[in-house]
């Protein structure tokens, strides 16, 4: 357990930071949380590569528990809704576990294939689940989510769609960009951790 403790701490830090930063808007389509949350995939992939799928799943479960606690605390301050909390928890758990499964299947491919493919697929599922559950008109709107179904041009200039689709698109584009950029720290961190494990 102590060997994956840094992964648990990193995941918990990312989840807490993202839950706080999601309240601060950047422009019309993003929040600061969009720039911290994708690093959860980096943590999962590093732990999966170094320690395997089972320890990576334990780290995800720890992150999920922290996320649930954050949602409950936020709900106590009336800053969230049940839909957003369910969307967040479901998206995190499903996407991260899917990321682990895909990474594990591609483990023997070239070093960059597993983290890139698993993160890209996981982030699509994460975005679709979170925004679909939290904001889609398919579920009843409330005072905290009704605004998200306003009709607007996609990202301000595309075809007219609901606001939450623009928010989801912008969020996924950030995840895509960070998935590509995260390959560099992934490679460096994995090399260092594997070297340290060999020295022990």
PDB file of C-alpha atoms in Angstrom:
ATOM      1  CA  UNK A   1       0.000   0.000   0.000  1.00  0.00           C
ATOM      2  CA  UNK A   2       2.830   2.413   0.809  1.00  0.00           C
ATOM      3  CA  UNK A   3       4.237   2.062  -2.713  1.00  0.00           C
ATOM      4  CA  UNK A   4       1.037   3.491  -4.232  1.00  0.00           C
ATOM      5  CA  UNK A   5       0.516   6.118  -1.529  1.00  0.00           C
ATOM      6  CA  UNK A   6       2.029   8.877  -3.724  1.00  0.00           C
ATOM      7  CA  UNK A   7      -0.485   7.936  -6.431  1.00  0.00           C
ATOM      8  CA  UNK A   8      -3.365   8.091  -3.956  1.00  0.00           C
ATOM      9  CA  UNK A   9      -2.192  11.488  -2.679  1.00  0.00           C
ATOM     10  CA  UNK A  10      -1.751  12.805  -6.234  1.00  0.00           C
ATOM     11  CA  UNK A  11      -5.211  11.571  -7.275  1.00  0.00           C
ATOM     12  CA  UNK A  12      -6.862  13.002  -4.150  1.00  0.00           C
ATOM     13  CA  UNK A  13      -5.132  16.345  -4.724  1.00  0.00           C
ATOM     14  CA  UNK A  14      -6.314  16.486  -8.338  1.00  0.00           C
ATOM     15  CA  UNK A  15      -9.899  15.596  -7.387  1.00  0.00           C
ATOM     16  CA  UNK A  16     -10.040  18.180  -4.575  1.00  0.00           C
ATOM     17  CA  UNK A  17      -8.407  20.887  -6.718  1.00  0.00           C
ATOM     18  CA  UNK A  18     -10.757  20.174  -9.625  1.00  0.00           C
ATOM     19  CA  UNK A  19     -13.820  20.288  -7.376  1.00  0.00           C
ATOM     20  CA  UNK A  20     -12.739  23.708  -6.129  1.00  0.00           C
ATOM     21  CA  UNK A  21     -11.493  25.130  -9.438  1.00  0.00           C
ATOM     22  CA  UNK A  22     -14.604  24.080 -11.389  1.00  0.00           C
ATOM     23  CA  UNK A  23     -16.346  27.024  -9.689  1.00  0.00           C
ATOM     24  CA  UNK A  24     -14.073  29.576 -11.413  1.00  0.00           C
ATOM     25  CA  UNK A  25     -14.942  30.375 -15.027  1.00  0.00           C
ATOM     26  CA  UNK A  26     -12.492  31.150 -17.841  1.00  0.00           C
ATOM     27  CA  UNK A  27     -14.139  32.884 -20.774  1.00  0.00           C
ATOM     28  CA  UNK A  28     -17.479  31.511 -21.942  1.00  0.00           C
ATOM     29  CA  UNK A  29     -16.799  27.778 -22.174  1.00  0.00           C
ATOM     30  CA  UNK A  30     -14.337  26.603 -19.535  1.00  0.00           C
ATOM     31  CA  UNK A  31     -13.511  26.566 -15.850  1.00  0.00           C
ATOM     32  CA  UNK A  32     -10.098  26.227 -14.221  1.00  0.00           C
ATOM     33  CA  UNK A  33     -11.109  22.687 -13.246  1.00  0.00           C
ATOM     34  CA  UNK A  34     -10.886  21.689 -16.915  1.00  0.00           C
ATOM     35  CA  UNK A  35      -7.124  22.198 -16.682  1.00  0.00           C
ATOM     36  CA  UNK A  36      -6.537  20.163 -13.514  1.00  0.00           C
ATOM     37  CA  UNK A  37      -8.918  17.219 -13.842  1.00  0.00           C
ATOM     38  CA  UNK A  38      -7.266  15.630 -16.949  1.00  0.00           C
ATOM     39  CA  UNK A  39      -4.149  14.968 -14.863  1.00  0.00           C
ATOM     40  CA  UNK A  40      -6.160  12.231 -13.133  1.00  0.00           C
ATOM     41  CA  UNK A  41      -5.594  10.184 -16.302  1.00  0.00           C
ATOM     42  CA  UNK A  42      -1.847  10.811 -16.050  1.00  0.00           C
ATOM     43  CA  UNK A  43      -1.787   9.525 -12.461  1.00  0.00           C
ATOM     44  CA  UNK A  44      -3.827   6.447 -13.388  1.00  0.00           C
ATOM     45  CA  UNK A  45      -1.619   5.659 -16.384  1.00  0.00           C
ATOM     46  CA  UNK A  46       1.660   6.112 -14.510  1.00  0.00           C
ATOM     47  CA  UNK A  47       0.487   3.852 -11.676  1.00  0.00           C
ATOM     48  CA  UNK A  48      -0.811   1.305 -14.181  1.00  0.00           C
ATOM     49  CA  UNK A  49       2.485   1.206 -16.086  1.00  0.00           C
ATOM     50  CA  UNK A  50       4.661   0.993 -12.964  1.00  0.00           C
ATOM     51  CA  UNK A  51       2.567  -1.132 -10.583  1.00  0.00           C
ATOM     52  CA  UNK A  52      -0.138  -2.745 -12.723  1.00  0.00           C
ATOM     53  CA  UNK A  53      -3.903  -2.556 -13.196  1.00  0.00           C
ATOM     54  CA  UNK A  54      -4.991  -3.686  -9.710  1.00  0.00           C
ATOM     55  CA  UNK A  55      -3.060  -0.968  -7.798  1.00  0.00           C
ATOM     56  CA  UNK A  56      -4.225   1.605 -10.359  1.00  0.00           C
ATOM     57  CA  UNK A  57      -7.833   0.575  -9.650  1.00  0.00           C
ATOM     58  CA  UNK A  58      -7.248   1.080  -5.906  1.00  0.00           C
ATOM     59  CA  UNK A  59      -6.011   4.599  -6.626  1.00  0.00           C
ATOM     60  CA  UNK A  60      -9.125   5.307  -8.712  1.00  0.00           C
ATOM     61  CA  UNK A  61     -11.392   4.043  -5.921  1.00  0.00           C
ATOM     62  CA  UNK A  62      -9.568   6.331  -3.466  1.00  0.00           C
ATOM     63  CA  UNK A  63     -10.086   9.251  -5.864  1.00  0.00           C
ATOM     64  CA  UNK A  64     -13.766   8.352  -6.210  1.00  0.00           C
ATOM     65  CA  UNK A  65     -14.218   8.360  -2.419  1.00  0.00           C
ATOM     66  CA  UNK A  66     -12.534  11.772  -2.187  1.00  0.00           C
ATOM     67  CA  UNK A  67     -14.804  13.029  -4.985  1.00  0.00           C
ATOM     68  CA  UNK A  68     -17.924  11.810  -3.184  1.00  0.00           C
ATOM     69  CA  UNK A  69     -16.806  13.541   0.014  1.00  0.00           C
ATOM     70  CA  UNK A  70     -16.150  16.772  -1.931  1.00  0.00           C
ATOM     71  CA  UNK A  71     -19.614  16.572  -3.494  1.00  0.00           C
ATOM     72  CA  UNK A  72     -21.241  16.063  -0.102  1.00  0.00           C
ATOM     73  CA  UNK A  73     -19.334  19.006   1.361  1.00  0.00           C
ATOM     74  CA  UNK A  74     -20.242  21.173  -1.634  1.00  0.00           C
ATOM     75  CA  UNK A  75     -23.890  20.129  -1.348  1.00  0.00           C
ATOM     76  CA  UNK A  76     -23.809  21.240   2.285  1.00  0.00           C
ATOM     77  CA  UNK A  77     -22.861  24.706   1.065  1.00  0.00           C
ATOM     78  CA  UNK A  78     -25.586  24.537  -1.621  1.00  0.00           C
ATOM     79  CA  UNK A  79     -23.063  24.842  -4.469  1.00  0.00           C
ATOM     80  CA  UNK A  80     -23.985  21.686  -6.308  1.00  0.00           C
ATOM     81  CA  UNK A  81     -26.944  19.571  -7.222  1.00  0.00           C
ATOM     82  CA  UNK A  82     -27.581  15.869  -7.031  1.00  0.00           C
ATOM     83  CA  UNK A  83     -27.394  15.621 -10.830  1.00  0.00           C
ATOM     84  CA  UNK A  84     -23.986  17.272 -10.986  1.00  0.00           C
ATOM     85  CA  UNK A  85     -22.673  15.124  -8.130  1.00  0.00           C
ATOM     86  CA  UNK A  86     -23.963  11.909  -9.732  1.00  0.00           C
ATOM     87  CA  UNK A  87     -22.612  12.962 -13.128  1.00  0.00           C
ATOM     88  CA  UNK A  88     -19.212  13.775 -11.684  1.00  0.00           C
ATOM     89  CA  UNK A  89     -18.866  10.563  -9.684  1.00  0.00           C
ATOM     90  CA  UNK A  90     -20.173   8.317 -12.459  1.00  0.00           C
ATOM     91  CA  UNK A  91     -18.003   9.921 -15.117  1.00  0.00           C
ATOM     92  CA  UNK A  92     -14.872   9.711 -12.965  1.00  0.00           C
ATOM     93  CA  UNK A  93     -15.341   6.085 -11.938  1.00  0.00           C
ATOM     94  CA  UNK A  94     -16.402   4.708 -15.335  1.00  0.00           C
ATOM     95  CA  UNK A  95     -13.834   6.680 -17.362  1.00  0.00           C
ATOM     96  CA  UNK A  96     -10.908   5.922 -15.054  1.00  0.00           C
ATOM     97  CA  UNK A  97     -11.707   2.194 -14.860  1.00  0.00           C
ATOM     98  CA  UNK A  98     -12.106   2.116 -18.648  1.00  0.00           C
ATOM     99  CA  UNK A  99      -8.762   3.918 -18.980  1.00  0.00           C
ATOM    100  CA  UNK A 100      -7.142   1.201 -16.849  1.00  0.00           C
ATOM    101  CA  UNK A 101      -8.698  -1.633 -18.889  1.00  0.00           C
ATOM    102  CA  UNK A 102      -7.668  -0.128 -22.242  1.00  0.00           C
ATOM    103  CA  UNK A 103      -4.173   0.694 -20.991  1.00  0.00           C
ATOM    104  CA  UNK A 104      -3.774  -2.870 -19.745  1.00  0.00           C
ATOM    105  CA  UNK A 105      -4.833  -4.311 -23.133  1.00  0.00           C
ATOM    106  CA  UNK A 106      -2.287  -2.101 -24.916  1.00  0.00           C
ATOM    107  CA  UNK A 107       0.466  -2.512 -22.320  1.00  0.00           C
ATOM    108  CA  UNK A 108       2.859  -4.309 -24.710  1.00  0.00           C
ATOM    109  CA  UNK A 109       2.520  -1.756 -27.511  1.00  0.00           C
ATOM    110  CA  UNK A 110       5.002   1.103 -27.958  1.00  0.00           C
ATOM    111  CA  UNK A 111       5.370   3.158 -24.769  1.00  0.00           C
ATOM    112  CA  UNK A 112       3.094   6.014 -25.890  1.00  0.00           C
ATOM    113  CA  UNK A 113       0.223   3.946 -27.356  1.00  0.00           C
ATOM    114  CA  UNK A 114      -1.364   2.759 -24.092  1.00  0.00           C
ATOM    115  CA  UNK A 115      -1.411   6.130 -22.269  1.00  0.00           C
ATOM    116  CA  UNK A 116      -2.572   8.061 -25.323  1.00  0.00           C
ATOM    117  CA  UNK A 117      -5.301   5.650 -26.472  1.00  0.00           C
ATOM    118  CA  UNK A 118      -6.631   4.965 -22.976  1.00  0.00           C
ATOM    119  CA  UNK A 119      -6.705   8.659 -22.072  1.00  0.00           C
ATOM    120  CA  UNK A 120      -8.381   9.710 -25.311  1.00  0.00           C
ATOM    121  CA  UNK A 121     -11.111   7.074 -25.043  1.00  0.00           C
ATOM    122  CA  UNK A 122     -11.500   7.581 -21.300  1.00  0.00           C
ATOM    123  CA  UNK A 123     -11.803  11.343 -21.693  1.00  0.00           C
ATOM    124  CA  UNK A 124     -14.520  11.011 -24.354  1.00  0.00           C
ATOM    125  CA  UNK A 125     -16.517   8.751 -22.029  1.00  0.00           C
ATOM    126  CA  UNK A 126     -15.832  11.028 -19.055  1.00  0.00           C
ATOM    127  CA  UNK A 127     -17.021  14.128 -20.903  1.00  0.00           C
ATOM    128  CA  UNK A 128     -20.116  12.448 -22.379  1.00  0.00           C
ATOM    129  CA  UNK A 129     -21.177  10.951 -19.049  1.00  0.00           C
ATOM    130  CA  UNK A 130     -20.580  14.031 -16.932  1.00  0.00           C
ATOM    131  CA  UNK A 131     -22.233  16.585 -19.198  1.00  0.00           C
ATOM    132  CA  UNK A 132     -24.988  14.192 -20.289  1.00  0.00           C
ATOM    133  CA  UNK A 133     -25.975  13.331 -16.720  1.00  0.00           C
ATOM    134  CA  UNK A 134     -25.401  16.755 -15.197  1.00  0.00           C
ATOM    135  CA  UNK A 135     -26.927  19.004 -17.846  1.00  0.00           C
ATOM    136  CA  UNK A 136     -28.794  17.160 -20.615  1.00  0.00           C
ATOM    137  CA  UNK A 137     -32.475  17.986 -21.095  1.00  0.00           C
ATOM    138  CA  UNK A 138     -33.145  14.240 -21.035  1.00  0.00           C
ATOM    139  CA  UNK A 139     -33.234  14.583 -17.231  1.00  0.00           C
ATOM    140  CA  UNK A 140     -35.333  17.115 -15.302  1.00  0.00           C
ATOM    141  CA  UNK A 141     -33.699  20.542 -15.035  1.00  0.00           C
ATOM    142  CA  UNK A 142     -33.393  22.434 -11.777  1.00  0.00           C
ATOM    143  CA  UNK A 143     -32.300  25.914 -10.769  1.00  0.00           C
ATOM    144  CA  UNK A 144     -28.622  24.904 -11.034  1.00  0.00           C
ATOM    145  CA  UNK A 145     -28.804  23.133 -14.402  1.00  0.00           C
ATOM    146  CA  UNK A 146     -31.693  24.675 -16.364  1.00  0.00           C
ATOM    147  CA  UNK A 147     -29.466  27.363 -17.893  1.00  0.00           C
ATOM    148  CA  UNK A 148     -27.372  24.701 -19.641  1.00  0.00           C
ATOM    149  CA  UNK A 149     -30.030  23.947 -22.266  1.00  0.00           C
ATOM    150  CA  UNK A 150     -30.092  27.479 -23.686  1.00  0.00           C
ATOM    151  CA  UNK A 151     -29.622  27.451 -27.477  1.00  0.00           C
ATOM    152  CA  UNK A 152     -26.300  28.993 -28.545  1.00  0.00           C
ATOM    153  CA  UNK A 153     -23.878  28.661 -31.467  1.00  0.00           C
ATOM    154  CA  UNK A 154     -21.371  25.847 -30.828  1.00  0.00           C
ATOM    155  CA  UNK A 155     -18.373  27.476 -29.105  1.00  0.00           C
ATOM    156  CA  UNK A 156     -19.798  30.840 -30.119  1.00  0.00           C
ATOM    157  CA  UNK A 157     -19.490  30.421 -33.897  1.00  0.00           C
ATOM    158  CA  UNK A 158     -20.696  26.968 -34.986  1.00  0.00           C
ATOM    159  CA  UNK A 159     -24.159  25.540 -35.578  1.00  0.00           C
ATOM    160  CA  UNK A 160     -26.783  26.271 -32.928  1.00  0.00           C
ATOM    161  CA  UNK A 161     -26.904  23.698 -30.148  1.00  0.00           C
ATOM    162  CA  UNK A 162     -27.451  23.655 -26.404  1.00  0.00           C
ATOM    163  CA  UNK A 163     -24.995  25.474 -24.165  1.00  0.00           C
ATOM    164  CA  UNK A 164     -23.935  22.279 -22.384  1.00  0.00           C
ATOM    165  CA  UNK A 165     -22.774  20.794 -25.703  1.00  0.00           C
ATOM    166  CA  UNK A 166     -20.446  23.785 -26.183  1.00  0.00           C
ATOM    167  CA  UNK A 167     -19.202  23.385 -22.614  1.00  0.00           C
ATOM    168  CA  UNK A 168     -18.598  19.661 -23.188  1.00  0.00           C
ATOM    169  CA  UNK A 169     -16.810  20.285 -26.496  1.00  0.00           C
ATOM    170  CA  UNK A 170     -14.477  22.877 -24.975  1.00  0.00           C
ATOM    171  CA  UNK A 171     -13.828  20.579 -22.006  1.00  0.00           C
ATOM    172  CA  UNK A 172     -12.956  17.650 -24.272  1.00  0.00           C
ATOM    173  CA  UNK A 173     -10.633  19.794 -26.423  1.00  0.00           C
ATOM    174  CA  UNK A 174      -8.685  20.688 -23.279  1.00  0.00           C
ATOM    175  CA  UNK A 175      -8.530  16.996 -22.312  1.00  0.00           C
ATOM    176  CA  UNK A 176      -7.293  16.116 -25.814  1.00  0.00           C
ATOM    177  CA  UNK A 177      -4.568  18.767 -25.678  1.00  0.00           C
ATOM    178  CA  UNK A 178      -3.442  17.741 -22.199  1.00  0.00           C
ATOM    179  CA  UNK A 179      -3.459  14.047 -23.170  1.00  0.00           C
ATOM    180  CA  UNK A 180      -0.888  14.831 -25.849  1.00  0.00           C
ATOM    181  CA  UNK A 181       1.189  17.094 -23.604  1.00  0.00           C
ATOM    182  CA  UNK A 182       1.080  14.596 -20.726  1.00  0.00           C
ATOM    183  CA  UNK A 183       3.060  12.043 -22.731  1.00  0.00           C
ATOM    184  CA  UNK A 184       6.258  13.912 -21.799  1.00  0.00           C
ATOM    185  CA  UNK A 185       5.769  13.814 -17.996  1.00  0.00           C
ATOM    186  CA  UNK A 186       4.385  10.268 -18.323  1.00  0.00           C
ATOM    187  CA  UNK A 187       7.616   9.080 -19.921  1.00  0.00           C
ATOM    188  CA  UNK A 188       9.845  10.918 -17.412  1.00  0.00           C
ATOM    189  CA  UNK A 189       7.904   9.851 -14.289  1.00  0.00           C
ATOM    190  CA  UNK A 190       7.627   6.213 -15.385  1.00  0.00           C
ATOM    191  CA  UNK A 191      11.367   5.996 -16.136  1.00  0.00           C
ATOM    192  CA  UNK A 192      12.247   7.476 -12.740  1.00  0.00           C
ATOM    193  CA  UNK A 193       9.853   5.245 -10.809  1.00  0.00           C
ATOM    194  CA  UNK A 194      10.984   2.096 -12.628  1.00  0.00           C
ATOM    195  CA  UNK A 195      14.626   3.008 -11.980  1.00  0.00           C
ATOM    196  CA  UNK A 196      13.913   3.523  -8.272  1.00  0.00           C
ATOM    197  CA  UNK A 197      12.044   0.204  -8.063  1.00  0.00           C
ATOM    198  CA  UNK A 198      15.041  -1.587  -9.592  1.00  0.00           C
ATOM    199  CA  UNK A 199      17.369   0.028  -7.059  1.00  0.00           C
ATOM    200  CA  UNK A 200      15.288  -1.153  -4.069  1.00  0.00           C
TER     201      UNK A 200
END
